[in-house]
Coordinates of C-alpha atoms in Angstrom, one line a residue:
M1 CA -0.3 -0.1 0.0
K2 CA 1.5 3.8 -1.0
K3 CA -0.1 6.4 1.3
G4 CA -0.6 9.7 -1.1
L5 CA -2.2 12.9 0.1
I6 CA -3.2 15.2 -3.1
L7 CA -3.9 18.8 -2.8
E8 CA -5.7 21.1 -5.0
G9 CA -4.9 24.2 -5.2
G10 CA -7.2 27.9 -4.9
A11 CA -4.8 30.5 -4.6
M12 CA -5.4 31.7 -0.9
R13 CA -7.9 29.0 -0.7
G14 CA -4.5 27.3 0.2
L15 CA -4.9 28.2 3.7
F16 CA -7.3 25.7 4.3
T17 CA -5.5 23.0 2.9
A18 CA -2.8 23.9 5.7
G19 CA -5.3 23.9 8.3
I20 CA -5.7 20.5 7.3
C21 CA -2.0 20.1 6.8
D22 CA -1.3 21.1 10.5
V23 CA -3.8 19.0 12.4
M24 CA -2.0 16.3 10.2
M25 CA 1.3 16.9 10.4
K26 CA 0.4 17.5 14.5
N27 CA -1.2 14.2 15.1
G28 CA 2.0 12.8 13.1
I29 CA 0.1 11.1 10.0
E30 CA 2.8 10.1 7.3
F31 CA 2.3 10.0 4.0
D32 CA 4.7 8.3 0.9
G33 CA 4.0 11.0 -1.5
M34 CA 2.0 13.7 -2.1
I35 CA 1.3 15.8 -4.8
G36 CA 0.4 19.6 -5.1
V37 CA -1.3 22.2 -7.5
S38 CA -1.2 25.9 -7.4
A39 CA -1.3 26.9 -3.9
G40 CA -1.3 23.0 -2.8
A41 CA 2.3 22.8 -4.6
A42 CA 3.5 25.9 -2.7
F43 CA 1.9 25.3 0.6
G44 CA 2.3 21.8 0.9
C45 CA 6.2 21.5 0.6
N46 CA 6.0 22.1 4.4
Y47 CA 4.4 19.4 5.0
K48 CA 7.6 17.4 3.8
S49 CA 9.8 19.8 5.4
G50 CA 7.6 19.2 8.3
Q51 CA 7.4 23.2 9.3
I52 CA 3.7 23.4 10.8
G53 CA 2.1 26.6 11.0
R54 CA 4.8 28.5 8.3
V55 CA 2.1 29.0 5.8
L56 CA -0.4 30.8 8.4
R57 CA 2.6 32.5 9.7
Y58 CA 3.5 34.3 6.7
N59 CA 0.9 34.1 5.0
L60 CA -0.4 36.5 7.9
K61 CA 2.4 38.8 8.2
Y62 CA 3.1 39.7 4.8
A63 CA -0.6 39.5 3.3
R64 CA -0.8 43.6 3.2
D65 CA 3.2 44.2 2.0
R66 CA 3.2 45.0 -1.7
R67 CA 6.4 43.4 -2.2
Y68 CA 4.4 40.2 -1.4
C69 CA 1.2 40.8 -3.6
S70 CA -0.2 43.7 -4.9
L71 CA -1.0 45.3 -8.2
H72 CA 3.0 47.3 -7.7
S73 CA 4.1 44.2 -7.8
L74 CA 2.0 43.4 -10.9
V75 CA 3.0 46.2 -13.2
T76 CA 6.6 46.3 -12.3
T77 CA 7.4 42.9 -12.3
G78 CA 4.4 40.7 -14.4
D79 CA 3.9 38.7 -11.5
L80 CA 0.8 39.5 -8.9
Y81 CA 2.9 37.5 -6.6
S82 CA 6.4 38.8 -6.6
A83 CA 8.6 35.8 -7.7
A84 CA 11.8 37.6 -6.2
F85 CA 9.8 38.6 -2.6
C86 CA 8.0 35.0 -2.4
Y87 CA 10.0 32.5 -3.8
H88 CA 13.4 33.7 -2.7
E89 CA 13.3 36.8 0.2
I90 CA 10.7 34.9 2.3
P91 CA 11.8 31.4 1.9
E92 CA 16.0 32.5 2.4
K93 CA 15.9 35.4 5.0
L94 CA 12.6 35.6 6.5
D95 CA 11.1 33.4 7.3
I96 CA 13.4 30.6 6.6
F97 CA 12.3 27.1 4.5
D98 CA 14.2 23.9 6.3
V99 CA 15.5 22.7 3.3
E100 CA 17.9 19.9 5.1
A101 CA 14.2 18.8 6.7
F102 CA 12.7 18.7 3.2
I103 CA 15.7 16.5 1.7
S104 CA 15.7 13.9 4.8
N105 CA 12.2 13.2 4.9
P106 CA 11.3 10.3 2.5
M107 CA 8.2 11.6 1.4
E108 CA 8.4 12.1 -2.3
Y109 CA 7.1 15.3 -3.4
Y110 CA 5.1 16.4 -7.0
V111 CA 4.2 19.2 -8.3
V112 CA 1.7 19.8 -11.3
C113 CA 2.5 22.5 -14.2
T114 CA 0.5 23.2 -17.1
D115 CA 2.9 23.1 -20.5
I116 CA 1.5 26.2 -22.6
V117 CA 2.6 25.7 -25.8
T118 CA 0.9 21.5 -25.5
G119 CA -2.0 22.4 -23.1
E120 CA -0.8 19.1 -21.3
P121 CA 0.0 18.5 -17.3
V122 CA 3.4 18.2 -16.7
Y123 CA 4.5 16.6 -13.3
R124 CA 7.5 17.4 -11.6
K125 CA 9.1 15.0 -8.5
C126 CA 11.5 17.5 -6.6
D127 CA 14.0 15.9 -4.3
T128 CA 15.2 19.0 -3.2
V129 CA 14.4 23.2 -2.7
D130 CA 16.8 25.0 -4.9
Y131 CA 16.2 27.6 -7.2
N132 CA 15.1 25.0 -10.3
N133 CA 12.7 23.3 -8.2
L134 CA 12.1 26.5 -6.8
E135 CA 10.8 27.7 -10.5
W136 CA 9.0 24.4 -10.9
I137 CA 6.8 25.4 -7.6
R138 CA 6.5 28.7 -8.5
A139 CA 5.8 27.9 -12.3
S140 CA 2.5 25.8 -10.5
A141 CA 1.2 28.1 -8.7
S142 CA 1.6 31.4 -11.8
M143 CA -1.7 32.1 -12.8
P144 CA -2.7 33.5 -16.5
L145 CA -3.2 37.0 -17.1
V146 CA -1.4 38.0 -13.6
S147 CA 1.7 35.6 -13.9
R148 CA 5.0 36.1 -16.4
I149 CA 5.2 32.2 -18.0
V150 CA 7.9 30.2 -16.2
E151 CA 10.7 28.8 -18.3
V152 CA 12.2 26.2 -16.9
D153 CA 14.4 22.9 -18.1
G154 CA 13.0 23.7 -21.5
Y155 CA 9.4 24.1 -21.2
E156 CA 7.0 27.1 -20.8
L157 CA 5.1 26.7 -17.5
L158 CA 1.8 27.9 -16.0
D159 CA -0.5 27.3 -13.0
G160 CA -0.8 23.4 -13.0
G161 CA -4.6 23.8 -12.1
I162 CA -5.4 24.5 -16.1
A163 CA -4.7 20.8 -17.5
D164 CA -5.0 18.5 -14.2
S165 CA -7.0 20.6 -10.7
V166 CA -7.1 17.4 -9.2
P167 CA -4.2 14.8 -10.0
L168 CA -5.9 11.6 -8.6
K169 CA -5.0 9.7 -12.0
Y170 CA -1.6 10.6 -11.9
F171 CA -1.0 9.3 -8.6
E172 CA -2.9 6.2 -8.8
S173 CA -1.1 5.6 -12.3
I174 CA 2.1 5.5 -10.3
G175 CA 1.1 3.2 -7.8
Y176 CA -0.4 5.5 -5.0
D177 CA -3.8 3.3 -3.9
R178 CA -4.6 4.9 -0.4
N179 CA -5.3 8.4 -1.2
V180 CA -6.5 11.5 1.1
V181 CA -7.6 14.1 -1.5
V182 CA -8.0 17.7 -0.2
L183 CA -10.4 19.9 -2.3
T184 CA -10.9 23.5 -1.6
Q185 CA -14.3 24.1 -2.7
P186 CA -17.9 22.3 -1.2
A187 CA -19.9 19.2 -2.6
T188 CA -21.9 21.6 -4.5
Y189 CA -19.6 23.6 -6.4
I190 CA -19.6 23.5 -10.1
K191 CA -17.2 25.4 -12.2
G192 CA -18.3 27.7 -15.1
E193 CA -17.0 28.7 -17.9
N194 CA -14.0 31.2 -17.9
K195 CA -15.0 34.5 -17.8
A196 CA -12.0 36.3 -19.0
M197 CA -11.4 34.1 -22.0
P198 CA -11.4 37.0 -24.7
L199 CA -8.9 38.5 -22.8
V200 CA -6.7 35.3 -22.2
R201 CA -6.9 34.5 -26.1
R202 CA -5.5 37.7 -26.5
R203 CA -2.0 37.5 -24.1
L204 CA -1.8 34.2 -24.9
K205 CA -2.6 34.4 -28.4
K206 CA 0.5 32.2 -29.4
Y207 CA -0.2 29.6 -27.1
P208 CA -3.4 27.7 -29.0
G209 CA -2.6 24.6 -26.7
V210 CA -3.0 26.2 -23.6
I211 CA -5.7 28.6 -25.0
K212 CA -7.7 25.4 -25.9
A213 CA -7.2 23.2 -22.2
M214 CA -7.9 26.9 -20.3
E215 CA -11.5 26.9 -22.8
N216 CA -12.3 23.4 -21.5
R217 CA -10.8 23.9 -17.9
H218 CA -14.3 23.8 -16.8
I219 CA -15.5 20.6 -18.5
M220 CA -12.0 18.8 -17.5
Y221 CA -12.9 20.1 -13.8
N222 CA -16.5 19.1 -13.2
N223 CA -15.7 15.7 -15.1
T224 CA -12.5 15.2 -12.4
I225 CA -14.8 16.1 -9.0
K226 CA -17.5 13.9 -10.4
E227 CA -14.9 10.3 -10.8
I228 CA -13.4 11.8 -7.4
C229 CA -16.9 11.7 -5.5
E230 CA -17.9 8.5 -7.3
K231 CA -14.6 6.6 -5.9
E232 CA -15.4 8.3 -2.6
K233 CA -18.8 6.7 -2.3
K234 CA -16.7 3.6 -2.9
G235 CA -14.6 4.0 -0.3
E236 CA -12.0 4.2 -2.7
I237 CA -10.6 7.2 -1.6
L238 CA -11.2 9.7 1.6
V239 CA -11.6 13.5 0.6
L240 CA -11.9 16.4 2.9
R241 CA -13.5 19.3 1.7
P242 CA -15.1 22.6 3.0
E243 CA -19.1 22.0 4.2
A244 CA -19.2 25.6 2.4
P245 CA -17.6 28.5 0.3
L246 CA -14.4 29.6 2.5
P247 CA -14.7 33.1 3.5
V248 CA -11.8 34.1 0.8
G249 CA -11.2 35.7 -2.2
R250 CA -8.6 34.2 -4.7
V251 CA -6.3 37.1 -4.0
E252 CA -6.9 37.7 -0.5
R253 CA -5.0 40.3 1.3
N254 CA -7.2 40.7 4.7
P255 CA -5.6 39.0 7.6
E256 CA -8.4 38.1 9.6
R257 CA -10.4 36.2 6.6
L258 CA -7.0 34.1 5.8
Q259 CA -6.7 33.2 9.7
A260 CA -10.4 32.9 9.2
T261 CA -9.9 30.3 6.5
Y262 CA -7.1 28.0 7.5
D263 CA -9.5 28.2 11.2
V264 CA -12.0 26.0 9.0
G265 CA -9.4 24.1 7.4
R266 CA -8.1 23.0 11.4
K267 CA -11.6 22.3 12.3
V268 CA -11.8 20.0 8.9
G269 CA -8.8 18.4 10.1
E270 CA -9.4 17.8 14.1
H271 CA -13.3 16.5 12.9
N272 CA -12.1 13.9 10.5
L273 CA -8.5 13.1 12.2
E274 CA -9.7 9.4 13.2
R275 CA -11.4 8.7 10.1
I276 CA -7.8 9.9 8.5
K277 CA -6.1 7.9 11.2
E278 CA -8.5 4.4 10.2
Y279 CA -8.6 4.9 6.6
L280 CA -4.6 5.0 6.4
R281 CA -3.8 2.6 8.8

């Protein structure tokens, strides 16, 4: 049996996931591997490094810092979430990421990105957190229209959620057969068409592959969730999700709302703790 943890993205809805992850870490719940998409990748790496509370801590501290997320950053750098500040200044100097703990933990860690040339998902296993792998993590969380295209290892990449929002099938394909899936939308959520597609088509006109993927993303997402719900009913996977829409926007700078979202995640984690233990036993 290989135990997997699968983390959906959702930008600042990822604080919900962080709350669940902190509860599981505090209670010694271990996985053989985890895979994160977008915020699930950027925040989920702290599970492998064992840094309980770090995601909430730096998000609360820098939520209103224009170096972290701001129109100023978007205009001056091309990234709403500053690449230099978020992926280097914070983890290297301000709230240090424990690279040694990350490396020493045998749990496998994967991120999902979207190849904007083909529109297909790319899965990257990260054994360490050096500059190159940080670029993969950044690419996974680089939302279209408010992020620069990330060029790394011969790829041109953007947000992994475009091509594979919840990579359960991929994890099953590489041998993970006991999976906990963390979603950041309630069970009633149905994704609609992207209203920004006219702008997407203009901005990314050189990349018809990713345009097609974004045009069909709502269909892909809703079909994936349907399949997940079917597996959940059969007891083949364990799904953790909020009961209602989270009290936070995708781009949220209000610390109180970030804290509230994290607290919802903690409550879900604590409420389901024994279920998680029993499922993984």
